[in-house]
CSV table of C-alpha atoms and ligand atoms in Angstrom, one decimal:
chain,number,residue,atom,x,y,z
A,1,MET,CA,-12.8,-3.6,-9.4
A,2,LEU,CA,-14.2,-5.1,-6.2
A,3,SER,CA,-16.9,-3.1,-4.4
A,4,ALA,CA,-15.7,-2.0,-1.0
A,5,VAL,CA,-17.5,-2.8,2.3
A,6,ARG,CA,-18.5,0.3,4.3
A,7,VAL,CA,-17.3,0.0,7.9
A,8,GLU,CA,-18.4,2.1,10.8
A,9,VAL,CA,-18.4,1.9,14.6
A,10,ALA,CA,-21.5,3.0,16.5
A,11,ASP,CA,-22.2,3.1,20.2
A,12,LYS,CA,-25.9,2.3,20.4
A,13,PRO,CA,-28.2,-0.4,21.9
A,14,LEU,CA,-28.6,-3.6,19.9
A,15,ALA,CA,-32.3,-3.0,19.4
A,16,GLU,CA,-31.4,0.1,17.4
A,17,ALA,CA,-28.9,-1.6,15.1
A,18,ASP,CA,-30.0,-1.0,11.6
A,19,ALA,CA,-28.7,-4.0,9.8
A,20,GLY,CA,-30.0,-7.1,7.9
A,21,LEU,CA,-28.4,-9.2,10.6
A,22,VAL,CA,-27.0,-8.5,14.0
A,23,ALA,CA,-24.4,-10.8,15.5
A,24,VAL,CA,-23.4,-11.1,19.1
A,25,LEU,CA,-20.2,-12.9,20.2
A,26,VAL,CA,-20.3,-14.8,23.4
A,27,PHE,CA,-17.8,-16.7,25.5
A,28,GLU,CA,-18.5,-20.2,26.8
A,29,GLY,CA,-20.1,-19.9,30.2
A,30,ASP,CA,-21.1,-16.3,29.9
A,31,ASP,CA,-24.7,-15.1,29.9
A,32,LEU,CA,-26.2,-13.4,26.9
A,33,PRO,CA,-26.6,-9.6,27.1
A,34,ALA,CA,-29.7,-8.8,29.3
A,35,GLU,CA,-31.8,-7.6,26.4
A,36,LEU,CA,-31.4,-10.9,24.6
A,37,ARG,CA,-32.1,-13.3,27.4
A,38,ASP,CA,-35.8,-13.6,26.7
A,39,ALA,CA,-35.4,-14.1,23.0
A,40,ARG,CA,-36.9,-17.1,21.4
A,41,GLY,CA,-34.1,-19.7,21.1
A,42,ALA,CA,-31.9,-18.0,23.7
A,43,ASP,CA,-31.8,-21.2,25.8
A,44,ASP,CA,-30.0,-23.1,23.0
A,45,VAL,CA,-27.0,-20.7,23.1
A,46,ARG,CA,-23.8,-22.4,24.4
A,47,GLY,CA,-20.9,-20.2,23.4
A,48,GLY,CA,-18.6,-23.0,22.2
A,49,TYR,CA,-16.0,-21.8,19.7
A,50,ARG,CA,-17.5,-21.6,16.1
A,51,LYS,CA,-21.1,-22.5,17.4
A,52,SER,CA,-23.7,-20.3,15.8
A,53,THR,CA,-27.3,-20.0,17.0
A,54,LEU,CA,-30.0,-17.8,15.5
A,55,ILE,CA,-32.3,-16.3,18.1
A,56,HIS,CA,-35.3,-14.1,17.8
A,57,PRO,CA,-35.7,-11.2,20.3
A,58,GLU,CA,-38.4,-8.6,19.7
A,59,SER,CA,-36.0,-6.2,18.2
A,60,PRO,CA,-33.9,-6.7,16.2
A,61,ALA,CA,-35.9,-9.5,14.5
A,62,ARG,CA,-33.0,-11.9,14.6
A,63,VAL,CA,-29.6,-12.1,16.1
A,64,ALA,CA,-26.9,-14.6,15.3
A,65,VAL,CA,-25.1,-15.6,18.5
A,66,ILE,CA,-21.6,-16.9,17.7
A,67,GLY,CA,-19.4,-18.7,20.2
A,68,LEU,CA,-15.8,-17.6,21.0
A,69,GLY,CA,-15.1,-20.5,23.3
A,70,LYS,CA,-13.4,-20.1,26.7
A,71,PRO,CA,-12.3,-16.5,27.5
A,72,GLU,CA,-8.8,-17.6,28.4
A,73,ASP,CA,-8.4,-19.1,24.9
A,74,PHE,CA,-9.3,-15.8,23.2
A,75,ALA,CA,-7.0,-14.5,20.4
A,76,PRO,CA,-7.7,-12.2,17.5
A,77,GLU,CA,-7.9,-15.3,15.2
A,78,ARG,CA,-11.1,-16.3,16.9
A,79,ALA,CA,-12.6,-12.9,16.2
A,80,ARG,CA,-11.7,-13.4,12.5
A,81,VAL,CA,-13.3,-16.8,12.4
A,82,ALA,CA,-16.4,-15.6,14.3
A,83,ALA,CA,-16.9,-12.6,12.0
A,84,ALA,CA,-16.6,-14.9,9.0
A,85,ILE,CA,-19.3,-17.2,10.5
A,86,ALA,CA,-21.5,-14.0,10.9
A,87,VAL,CA,-21.0,-13.1,7.3
A,88,GLY,CA,-22.0,-16.7,6.3
A,89,ALA,CA,-25.2,-16.3,8.4
A,90,ALA,CA,-25.9,-12.9,6.8
A,91,ASP,CA,-25.3,-14.5,3.4
A,92,GLY,CA,-27.8,-17.2,4.1
A,93,LEU,CA,-30.4,-14.6,5.0
A,94,ARG,CA,-29.6,-12.6,1.9
A,95,ALA,CA,-28.7,-9.7,4.2
A,96,HIS,CA,-26.4,-7.0,2.7
A,97,SER,CA,-25.6,-5.3,6.0
A,98,LEU,CA,-24.2,-6.8,9.2
A,99,ALA,CA,-23.8,-5.4,12.6
A,100,ILE,CA,-21.5,-7.1,15.1
A,101,ALA,CA,-21.4,-6.2,18.8
A,102,LEU,CA,-17.9,-5.8,20.0
A,103,PRO,CA,-17.2,-8.5,22.6
A,104,ASP,CA,-15.8,-7.7,26.0
A,105,THR,CA,-12.5,-9.4,25.6
A,106,GLY,CA,-11.5,-8.6,29.2
A,107,ALA,CA,-8.2,-7.1,30.4
A,108,GLY,CA,-5.9,-9.6,28.7
A,109,ALA,CA,-6.8,-9.0,25.1
A,110,ASP,CA,-6.5,-5.6,23.4
A,111,SER,CA,-9.9,-4.5,22.2
A,112,ALA,CA,-8.4,-2.6,19.3
A,113,ASP,CA,-6.9,-5.8,18.0
A,114,ALA,CA,-10.3,-7.6,18.5
A,115,ALA,CA,-12.1,-4.9,16.5
A,116,ALA,CA,-9.5,-5.0,13.7
A,117,ALA,CA,-9.7,-8.8,13.6
A,118,LEU,CA,-13.5,-8.7,13.3
A,119,VAL,CA,-13.1,-6.3,10.3
A,120,ASP,CA,-10.5,-8.6,8.8
A,121,GLY,CA,-12.7,-11.7,9.1
A,122,ALA,CA,-15.8,-10.0,7.8
A,123,ILE,CA,-14.2,-8.4,4.8
A,124,LEU,CA,-12.1,-11.4,3.8
A,125,ALA,CA,-15.2,-13.7,4.2
A,126,SER,CA,-17.2,-11.4,1.9
A,127,TYR,CA,-14.8,-11.9,-1.1
A,128,ARG,CA,-16.4,-13.3,-4.2
A,129,PHE,CA,-15.1,-13.9,-7.7
A,130,ASP,CA,-18.2,-14.0,-9.9
A,131,ARG,CA,-17.4,-11.5,-12.6
A,132,TYR,CA,-17.3,-14.3,-15.2
A,133,ARG,CA,-20.7,-15.7,-14.3
A,134,SER,CA,-23.7,-14.6,-16.4
A,135,ALA,CA,-25.9,-12.4,-14.3
A,136,GLN,CA,-28.4,-14.4,-12.3
A,137,SER,CA,-32.0,-13.4,-12.2
A,138,GLU,CA,-33.5,-12.3,-8.9
A,139,GLU,CA,-36.2,-14.9,-9.1
A,140,ASP,CA,-33.9,-17.9,-9.2
A,141,GLY,CA,-33.0,-17.0,-5.7
A,142,GLU,CA,-29.4,-17.9,-6.2
A,143,ALA,CA,-27.8,-14.5,-5.9
A,144,PRO,CA,-26.0,-14.5,-2.6
A,145,GLY,CA,-26.2,-11.6,-0.2
A,146,LYS,CA,-23.1,-9.6,-0.9
A,147,LEU,CA,-21.9,-7.7,2.2
A,148,GLU,CA,-22.1,-4.0,1.6
A,149,SER,CA,-21.8,-2.6,5.1
A,150,LEU,CA,-20.4,-3.6,8.5
A,151,THR,CA,-21.2,-1.8,11.7
A,152,LEU,CA,-19.3,-2.6,14.9
A,153,ILE,CA,-21.4,-1.8,17.9
A,154,GLY,CA,-19.4,-0.6,20.8
A,155,ASP,CA,-16.7,1.9,21.9
A,156,PRO,CA,-16.0,4.5,19.2
A,157,ALA,CA,-12.3,4.1,20.1
A,158,ALA,CA,-12.4,1.1,17.8
A,159,ALA,CA,-13.1,3.3,14.7
A,160,GLN,CA,-9.4,3.9,13.9
A,161,PRO,CA,-8.2,0.3,14.2
A,162,ALA,CA,-11.3,-0.8,12.3
A,163,GLU,CA,-10.6,1.6,9.4
A,164,SER,CA,-6.9,0.5,9.2
A,165,ALA,CA,-8.0,-3.1,9.2
A,166,ARG,CA,-10.5,-2.3,6.4
A,167,ILE,CA,-7.9,-0.8,4.2
A,168,ALA,CA,-5.5,-3.8,4.6
A,169,ALA,CA,-8.3,-6.4,4.2
A,170,GLU,CA,-9.7,-4.7,1.1
A,171,ALA,CA,-6.1,-4.8,-0.3
A,172,ALA,CA,-6.0,-8.5,0.4
A,173,ASN,CA,-9.2,-9.0,-1.5
A,174,ARG,CA,-7.8,-7.1,-4.5
A,175,ALA,CA,-4.8,-9.4,-4.4
A,176,ARG,CA,-7.2,-12.4,-4.3
A,177,GLU,CA,-8.9,-11.1,-7.4
A,178,LEU,CA,-5.5,-10.9,-9.2
A,179,GLN,CA,-4.8,-14.4,-8.1
A,180,ASP,CA,-8.2,-15.6,-9.3
A,181,LEU,CA,-8.0,-13.8,-12.7
A,182,PRO,CA,-6.9,-16.3,-15.4
A,183,SER,CA,-3.6,-15.9,-17.1
A,184,ASN,CA,-5.2,-14.6,-20.3
A,185,ARG,CA,-6.4,-11.6,-18.2
A,186,ALA,CA,-3.8,-11.2,-15.5
A,187,THR,CA,-0.8,-11.0,-17.7
A,188,PRO,CA,2.5,-9.3,-16.7
A,189,ALA,CA,1.3,-6.2,-18.5
A,190,PHE,CA,-2.0,-6.3,-16.6
A,191,LEU,CA,0.0,-6.4,-13.3
A,192,ALA,CA,2.2,-3.5,-14.5
A,193,GLU,CA,-1.0,-1.6,-15.3
A,194,ARG,CA,-2.3,-2.2,-11.8
A,195,ALA,CA,1.0,-0.9,-10.3
A,196,LEU,CA,0.7,2.2,-12.5
A,197,GLU,CA,-2.9,2.7,-11.4
A,198,ILE,CA,-1.7,2.6,-7.8
A,199,ALA,CA,1.0,5.2,-8.5
A,200,ALA,CA,-1.7,7.4,-10.2
A,201,THR,CA,-3.9,7.2,-7.2
A,202,HIS,CA,-1.2,7.6,-4.5
A,203,ASP,CA,1.4,10.4,-4.8
A,204,ALA,CA,3.7,8.5,-2.5
A,205,VAL,CA,4.1,5.6,-4.9
A,206,LYS,CA,6.4,5.8,-7.9
A,207,VAL,CA,6.5,3.0,-10.5
A,208,LYS,CA,8.9,2.0,-13.3
A,209,VAL,CA,8.4,-1.0,-15.5
A,210,ILE,CA,11.4,-2.7,-17.1
A,211,GLU,CA,10.7,-4.4,-20.4
A,212,ARG,CA,12.2,-7.5,-22.0
A,213,ASP,CA,15.1,-5.7,-23.9
A,214,GLU,CA,16.2,-3.8,-20.8
A,215,MET,CA,16.2,-7.0,-18.7
A,216,ALA,CA,18.6,-8.6,-21.2
A,217,GLU,CA,20.8,-5.4,-21.4
A,218,ARG,CA,21.1,-5.3,-17.7
A,219,GLY,CA,22.1,-8.9,-17.5
A,220,MET,CA,19.0,-10.3,-15.8
A,221,GLY,CA,19.7,-13.8,-17.3
A,222,GLY,CA,17.1,-15.5,-15.1
A,223,LEU,CA,14.2,-13.3,-16.3
A,224,GLU,CA,15.5,-13.6,-19.8
A,225,ALA,CA,15.6,-17.4,-19.7
A,226,VAL,CA,12.3,-18.0,-18.0
A,227,SER,CA,10.5,-15.5,-20.4
A,228,ALA,CA,12.3,-16.8,-23.5
A,229,GLY,CA,9.5,-19.3,-24.3
A,230,THR,CA,6.5,-17.0,-24.1
A,231,ASP,CA,5.2,-14.5,-26.6
A,232,THR,CA,3.5,-12.5,-23.8
A,233,PRO,CA,5.9,-9.7,-22.9
A,234,PRO,CA,7.5,-10.1,-19.4
A,235,LYS,CA,7.7,-7.1,-17.0
A,236,LEU,CA,9.9,-6.3,-14.1
A,237,ILE,CA,7.7,-4.0,-12.0
A,238,VAL,CA,9.6,-1.6,-9.7
A,239,MET,CA,7.6,0.3,-7.1
A,240,ARG,CA,9.0,2.9,-4.6
A,241,ILE,CA,7.7,4.7,-1.5
A,242,GLU,CA,10.4,7.1,-0.3
A,243,GLY,CA,10.8,7.8,3.4
A,244,GLU,CA,13.1,7.8,6.4
A,245,GLY,CA,15.0,4.8,7.7
A,246,PRO,CA,16.7,1.8,6.1
A,247,LEU,CA,15.5,0.8,2.6
A,248,THR,CA,13.4,-2.3,2.8
A,249,ALA,CA,12.8,-4.4,-0.3
A,250,LEU,CA,9.6,-6.4,-0.9
A,251,VAL,CA,10.0,-8.9,-3.6
A,252,GLY,CA,7.2,-11.0,-5.0
A,253,LYS,CA,7.2,-13.8,-7.6
A,254,ALA,CA,4.7,-13.2,-10.4
A,255,VAL,CA,4.7,-16.1,-12.8
A,256,THR,CA,1.4,-15.4,-14.4
A,257,PHE,CA,1.2,-19.0,-15.7
A,258,ASP,CA,3.6,-21.8,-14.8
A,259,SER,CA,3.3,-24.6,-17.4
A,260,GLY,CA,6.7,-25.9,-16.2
A,261,GLY,CA,8.2,-24.9,-19.6
A,262,ILE,CA,10.1,-27.7,-21.4
A,263,SER,CA,10.1,-29.6,-18.1
A,264,ILE,CA,6.3,-29.5,-18.5
A,265,LYS,CA,3.9,-30.2,-15.7
A,266,PRO,CA,1.3,-32.9,-15.8
A,267,ALA,CA,-2.1,-31.8,-17.3
A,268,GLY,CA,-4.2,-32.7,-14.2
A,269,SER,CA,-3.8,-29.6,-12.2
A,270,MET,CA,-1.8,-27.4,-14.5
A,271,HIS,CA,-4.6,-24.9,-14.6
A,272,GLU,CA,-4.0,-24.1,-11.0
A,273,MET,CA,-0.7,-22.5,-12.0
A,274,LYS,CA,-2.5,-19.2,-12.9
A,275,MET,CA,-2.0,-18.6,-9.1
A,276,ASP,CA,1.8,-18.6,-9.4
A,277,MET,CA,1.8,-14.8,-9.3
A,278,SER,CA,0.4,-14.8,-5.7
A,279,GLY,CA,3.6,-13.3,-4.2
A,280,GLY,CA,3.7,-10.5,-6.7
A,281,ALA,CA,0.0,-9.7,-6.2
A,282,ALA,CA,0.5,-9.6,-2.5
A,283,VAL,CA,3.4,-7.1,-2.8
A,284,ILE,CA,1.6,-4.9,-5.3
A,285,GLU,CA,-1.6,-4.6,-3.2
A,286,ALA,CA,0.4,-4.3,0.1
A,287,MET,CA,2.1,-1.2,-1.4
A,288,ALA,CA,-1.3,0.2,-2.3
A,289,ALA,CA,-2.5,-0.3,1.3
A,290,ILE,CA,0.7,1.1,2.8
A,291,ALA,CA,0.2,4.2,0.7
A,292,GLU,CA,-3.5,4.5,1.5
A,293,LEU,CA,-2.7,4.2,5.2
A,294,GLY,CA,0.0,6.8,4.8
A,295,LEU,CA,2.5,4.7,6.8
A,296,PRO,CA,5.9,6.2,7.0
A,297,ALA,CA,8.2,3.8,5.1
A,298,ASN,CA,11.2,3.6,2.9
A,299,LEU,CA,10.2,0.8,0.5
A,300,LEU,CA,11.3,-0.7,-2.8
A,301,ALA,CA,9.0,-3.3,-4.3
A,302,LEU,CA,10.2,-5.6,-7.1
A,303,ILE,CA,7.8,-7.9,-9.0
A,304,PRO,CA,9.4,-10.0,-11.7
A,305,ALA,CA,6.4,-11.0,-13.9
A,306,THR,CA,6.4,-13.5,-16.7
A,307,GLU,CA,4.8,-16.6,-18.0
A,308,ASN,CA,6.8,-19.9,-18.0
A,309,MET,CA,6.0,-21.6,-21.4
A,310,PRO,CA,7.5,-24.2,-23.6
A,311,SER,CA,8.2,-23.3,-27.2
A,312,GLY,CA,10.9,-23.4,-29.9
A,313,HIS,CA,12.6,-20.5,-28.3
A,314,ALA,CA,12.2,-21.6,-24.7
A,315,VAL,CA,15.1,-22.2,-22.3
A,316,LYS,CA,16.0,-25.9,-22.3
A,317,PRO,CA,17.2,-28.3,-19.5
A,318,GLY,CA,20.9,-28.1,-19.3
A,319,ASP,CA,21.2,-24.5,-20.6
A,320,ILE,CA,23.6,-22.3,-18.6
A,321,ILE,CA,22.6,-18.8,-17.8
A,322,THR,CA,24.3,-15.8,-16.0
A,323,GLN,CA,22.2,-14.1,-13.3
A,324,LEU,CA,22.4,-10.3,-12.6
A,325,ASN,CA,25.0,-10.7,-9.9
A,326,GLY,CA,27.3,-12.7,-12.2
A,327,LYS,CA,26.7,-16.2,-10.8
A,328,THR,CA,26.1,-18.9,-13.4
A,329,VAL,CA,23.3,-21.4,-13.2
A,330,GLU,CA,22.6,-24.7,-15.0
A,331,VAL,CA,18.9,-24.8,-15.7
A,332,ASN,CA,18.4,-28.5,-15.1
A,333,ASN,CA,14.7,-28.2,-14.6
A,334,THR,CA,12.8,-25.4,-16.4
A,335,ASP,CA,10.0,-25.9,-13.8
A,336,ALA,CA,12.2,-24.5,-11.1
A,337,GLU,CA,11.7,-21.1,-12.7
A,338,GLY,CA,10.7,-19.0,-9.7
A,339,ARG,CA,14.1,-19.0,-8.2
A,340,LEU,CA,15.7,-17.9,-11.5
A,341,ILE,CA,13.5,-14.7,-11.8
A,342,LEU,CA,13.7,-14.1,-8.0
A,343,ALA,CA,17.5,-14.4,-8.1
A,344,ASP,CA,17.7,-11.4,-10.5
A,345,ALA,CA,15.1,-9.4,-8.6
A,346,LEU,CA,17.0,-10.0,-5.3
A,347,ALA,CA,20.3,-9.1,-6.9
A,348,TYR,CA,18.6,-6.0,-8.3
A,349,SER,CA,17.3,-5.0,-4.9
A,350,VAL,CA,20.9,-5.2,-3.6
A,351,GLU,CA,22.0,-3.0,-6.5
A,352,LEU,CA,19.4,-0.5,-5.6
A,353,GLY,CA,20.6,-0.3,-2.0
A,354,ALA,CA,18.2,-2.6,-0.1
A,355,GLU,CA,19.2,-2.9,3.5
A,356,ARG,CA,16.9,-5.7,4.3
A,357,ILE,CA,14.7,-7.9,2.1
A,358,VAL,CA,11.6,-10.0,2.3
A,359,ASP,CA,10.4,-12.1,-0.6
A,360,LEU,CA,7.2,-13.9,-1.1
A,361,ALA,CA,6.9,-16.7,-3.6
A,362,THR,CA,4.8,-19.8,-4.5
A,363,LEU,CA,8.1,-21.5,-4.9
A,364,THR,CA,7.9,-25.2,-4.0
A,365,GLY,CA,5.4,-28.0,-3.9
A,366,ALA,CA,7.6,-29.3,-1.1
A,367,VAL,CA,6.3,-26.7,1.3
A,368,LEU,CA,2.8,-28.2,1.0
A,369,VAL,CA,4.3,-31.5,2.1
A,370,ALA,CA,6.1,-30.0,5.0
A,371,LEU,CA,3.6,-27.5,6.3
A,372,GLY,CA,0.3,-27.9,4.4
A,373,SER,CA,-1.7,-24.8,3.9
A,374,THR,CA,-1.5,-23.6,7.5
A,375,TYR,CA,2.0,-22.2,7.7
A,376,ALA,CA,4.2,-20.6,5.1
A,377,ALA,CA,7.8,-21.5,5.3
A,378,LEU,CA,10.0,-18.7,6.6
A,379,VAL,CA,13.7,-19.1,5.8
A,380,SER,CA,16.1,-16.3,6.8
A,381,ASN,CA,19.8,-15.5,7.2
A,382,ASP,CA,19.1,-13.1,10.0
A,383,ASP,CA,17.5,-13.9,13.4
A,384,GLU,CA,16.3,-10.4,14.1
A,385,TRP,CA,14.7,-9.8,10.7
A,386,ALA,CA,13.2,-13.3,10.8
A,387,GLY,CA,11.8,-12.5,14.2
A,388,GLU,CA,10.1,-9.4,12.9
A,389,VAL,CA,8.5,-11.2,10.0
A,390,PHE,CA,7.5,-14.0,12.3
A,391,ALA,CA,5.8,-11.6,14.7
A,392,ALA,CA,3.9,-9.9,11.9
A,393,ALA,CA,2.7,-13.4,10.8
A,394,GLU,CA,1.5,-14.2,14.2
A,395,ARG,CA,-0.4,-10.9,14.6
A,396,THR,CA,-2.2,-11.2,11.3
A,397,GLY,CA,-2.9,-14.9,11.3
A,398,GLU,CA,-0.9,-15.2,8.1
A,399,LEU,CA,1.2,-17.8,9.8
A,400,ALA,CA,4.8,-18.7,9.1
A,401,TRP,CA,7.1,-21.3,10.5
A,402,ARG,CA,10.9,-21.1,10.3
A,403,LEU,CA,12.9,-23.7,8.5
A,404,PRO,CA,16.7,-23.7,8.8
A,405,LEU,CA,19.6,-22.9,6.5
A,406,HIS,CA,22.7,-24.9,6.8
A,407,ASP,CA,26.0,-25.2,4.8
A,408,GLU,CA,25.2,-28.8,4.0
A,409,TYR,CA,22.2,-27.7,1.9
A,410,LYS,CA,24.5,-25.7,-0.3
A,411,GLN,CA,25.9,-29.0,-1.7
A,412,LEU,CA,22.5,-29.5,-3.3
A,413,SER,CA,22.7,-26.3,-5.3
A,414,LYS,CA,26.3,-26.8,-6.6
A,415,GLY,CA,26.3,-27.1,-10.4
A,416,THR,CA,28.5,-29.6,-12.4
A,417,ALA,CA,29.6,-27.1,-15.0
A,418,ALA,CA,28.3,-23.8,-13.5
A,419,ASP,CA,28.3,-22.2,-10.1
A,420,LEU,CA,24.9,-23.4,-9.2
A,421,THR,CA,22.1,-25.6,-10.5
A,422,ASN,CA,18.4,-24.7,-10.2
A,423,ALA,CA,17.2,-28.2,-9.4
A,424,ALA,CA,19.0,-30.7,-7.2
A,425,ALA,CA,19.4,-34.3,-8.4
A,426,LYS,CA,17.9,-35.7,-5.2
A,427,ARG,CA,14.5,-34.8,-3.9
A,428,LYS,CA,15.8,-33.6,-0.5
A,429,ALA,CA,14.6,-30.6,1.5
A,430,GLY,CA,13.1,-29.0,-1.6
A,431,THR,CA,11.9,-25.8,0.2
A,432,ILE,CA,15.1,-25.2,2.0
A,433,TYR,CA,17.2,-25.9,-1.1
A,434,ALA,CA,15.2,-23.4,-3.1
A,435,ALA,CA,15.6,-20.8,-0.3
A,436,SER,CA,19.3,-21.6,0.0
A,437,PHE,CA,19.6,-21.0,-3.8
A,438,LEU,CA,18.0,-17.5,-3.3
A,439,GLU,CA,20.4,-16.7,-0.5
A,440,GLU,CA,23.2,-16.7,-3.1
A,441,PHE,CA,21.7,-13.4,-4.4
A,442,VAL,CA,21.2,-11.3,-1.4
A,443,ASP,CA,24.8,-10.4,-0.8
A,444,GLY,CA,24.5,-11.1,3.0
A,445,ARG,CA,21.8,-8.5,3.6
A,446,PRO,CA,19.2,-9.4,6.2
A,447,TRP,CA,16.7,-11.4,4.2
A,448,ALA,CA,13.6,-13.4,4.9
A,449,HIS,CA,12.0,-15.7,2.4
A,450,LEU,CA,8.3,-16.8,2.6
A,451,ASP,CA,7.4,-19.8,0.6
A,452,ILE,CA,3.7,-19.4,0.2
A,453,ALA,CA,2.9,-22.2,-2.3
A,454,GLY,CA,0.7,-23.8,0.4
A,455,THR,CA,-0.8,-20.7,2.1
A,456,ALA,CA,-1.8,-18.7,-1.1
A,457,TRP,CA,-4.6,-21.0,-2.2
A,458,ASP,CA,-7.3,-23.3,-0.7
A,459,VAL,CA,-6.5,-22.8,2.9
A,460,GLY,CA,-10.0,-23.8,4.0
A,461,ARG,CA,-10.2,-21.5,7.0
A,462,GLU,CA,-13.6,-19.9,7.7
A,463,TYR,CA,-12.6,-16.5,6.4
A,464,VAL,CA,-10.5,-17.6,3.3
A,465,GLY,CA,-12.1,-20.9,2.4
A,466,LYS,CA,-11.4,-22.2,-1.1
A,467,GLY,CA,-9.4,-20.4,-3.7
A,468,PRO,CA,-7.1,-17.4,-3.2
A,469,THR,CA,-6.2,-16.1,0.2
A,470,GLY,CA,-4.2,-12.9,-0.5
A,471,TYR,CA,-1.6,-14.3,1.9
A,472,GLY,CA,1.0,-11.8,2.7
A,473,VAL,CA,-0.8,-8.5,2.1
A,474,ARG,CA,-1.8,-8.1,5.7
A,475,LEU,CA,1.5,-9.5,6.9
A,476,LEU,CA,3.5,-7.0,4.9
A,477,VAL,CA,1.3,-4.0,5.9
A,478,ASP,CA,1.7,-5.1,9.6
A,479,LEU,CA,5.5,-5.6,9.2
A,480,VAL,CA,5.9,-2.1,7.7
A,481,ARG,CA,3.7,-0.6,10.3
A,482,SER,CA,5.7,-2.2,13.1
A,483,GLN,CA,8.9,-0.8,11.6
A,484,GLY,CA,7.5,2.7,11.9
A,485,SER,CA,6.8,2.3,15.5
A,486,SER,CA,10.1,0.7,16.6
B,1,LIG,N1,5.1,-22.8,-9.0
B,1,LIG,C1,5.7,-24.0,-8.6
B,1,LIG,C2,5.5,-24.4,-7.2
B,1,LIG,C3,4.0,-24.6,-6.7
B,1,LIG,C4,3.6,-25.9,-6.5
B,1,LIG,C5,3.2,-23.5,-6.5
B,1,LIG,C6,2.3,-26.1,-6.1
B,1,LIG,C7,1.9,-23.7,-6.0
B,1,LIG,C8,1.5,-25.0,-5.8
B,1,LIG,C9,7.2,-24.0,-8.9
B,1,LIG,O1,7.6,-23.2,-9.9
B,1,LIG,C10,7.6,-25.3,-9.2
B,1,LIG,O2,7.2,-25.8,-10.2
B,1,LIG,N2,8.5,-25.9,-8.3
B,1,LIG,C11,8.9,-27.3,-8.5
B,1,LIG,C12,10.4,-27.2,-8.3
B,1,LIG,C13,11.1,-28.5,-8.7
B,1,LIG,C14,11.1,-28.6,-10.2
B,1,LIG,C15,12.6,-28.4,-8.3
B,1,LIG,C16,8.3,-28.2,-7.5
B,1,LIG,O3,8.0,-27.7,-6.4
B,1,LIG,O4,7.9,-29.3,-7.9
B,2,LIG,MN1,7.6,-24.2,-11.8
B,3,LIG,ZN1,6.3,-21.6,-10.4
């Protein structure tokens, strides 16, 4: 498991900050705090967004001054970025502890949000995946400074938002580790074990795991078809947190390796498809964080988990299957597997009484073409529910942009011999078409789909850089929290 970062808030003078590196955030045009003005290097400080200057007062020995840009442009995202830059500076100095002075964000911005965002940025930026590297000796000087503790210097009122942010950000880092783990480790059984571990730790969480035989007995033809080619047992992971209010279903695609199946992918970047379980990982760790935070919620989480492999017993292009809700599908492309397993999971959530649904899935390469790695695609049949998901995305910086549904897109998913086909003949509106296919399985319930194929990996932002991002964990936690308060 990942080691957690200790987070505390302390109201004390900078000179007394007991940390390997102290960081101060400044706005463009503002003066440095009085006690730093005479520091060596202080004249070089400008305050432009992302600008970092190391200065040397008498005490502490060194301070990283990080620019936030113009005060009127401030948003929590800038605090995430600045905190990540501070972690980078601490890393370079081999410092294991970091103190950040809470900036005075003025009347416009909420200081609790700024404190939470600093914690987000620092913890996310400190994520490492080095468990498969042979231990490096101290002398070779390569071992980076792993952040162990973070102190926010300022108003103790920030302690509670900081602690909540820590819990969600650590959960995001755990989801990132699941994303990073290769498919020979992070199997469907491994994900199921993780869910059971969460249930063992948190009384509020109940877990049930549906095995291959039971999937078939229940009529989950999509899960049965996609898992037909693999010898690794598939699992449908069912998690519950019981509470008041409408039952919300969180559904996450967990294809632990997507080779494409018989419609096999090119070799060049096939190895990247160990991350095709990112939606499921986000849902699992969001449930853990929600339980740890003790948020009041009535939640059902469904994580269909399987490999997608070619073999003598794999599903073949042209095969016709029957999904859990009775709709038939021509599997014209075995690489469009995510929608097949999600279709069953969505229909199962309806069977179990879900009153609104959000799903996360690395579903289409097309979303990378449309939105790159900056925004996930949000597709929904319900403006109000879409609005709530959108607002959570904005608040957490796990951005989403809405794409439309339209009757005309339904033409794309009409089958020739069955009700539907899983892959349209023409390469039109791939992301919307996949979402429109999913809509066939939600029985008209308010539903929001997030296509995270672009945002789950290699976003290249200061605090999530290369590799896994844990996209969706903080968004889901925020969404559930906002339900509780409305
Ligand atoms: N898992 C992929 C989508 C994906 C692409 C995820 C890039 C992450 C990065 C999905 O199962 C897939 O293969 N989709 C196909 C669908 C097509 C065959 C209709 C795609 O997008 O090419
Ligand atoms: Mn695929
Ligand atoms: Zn896939």
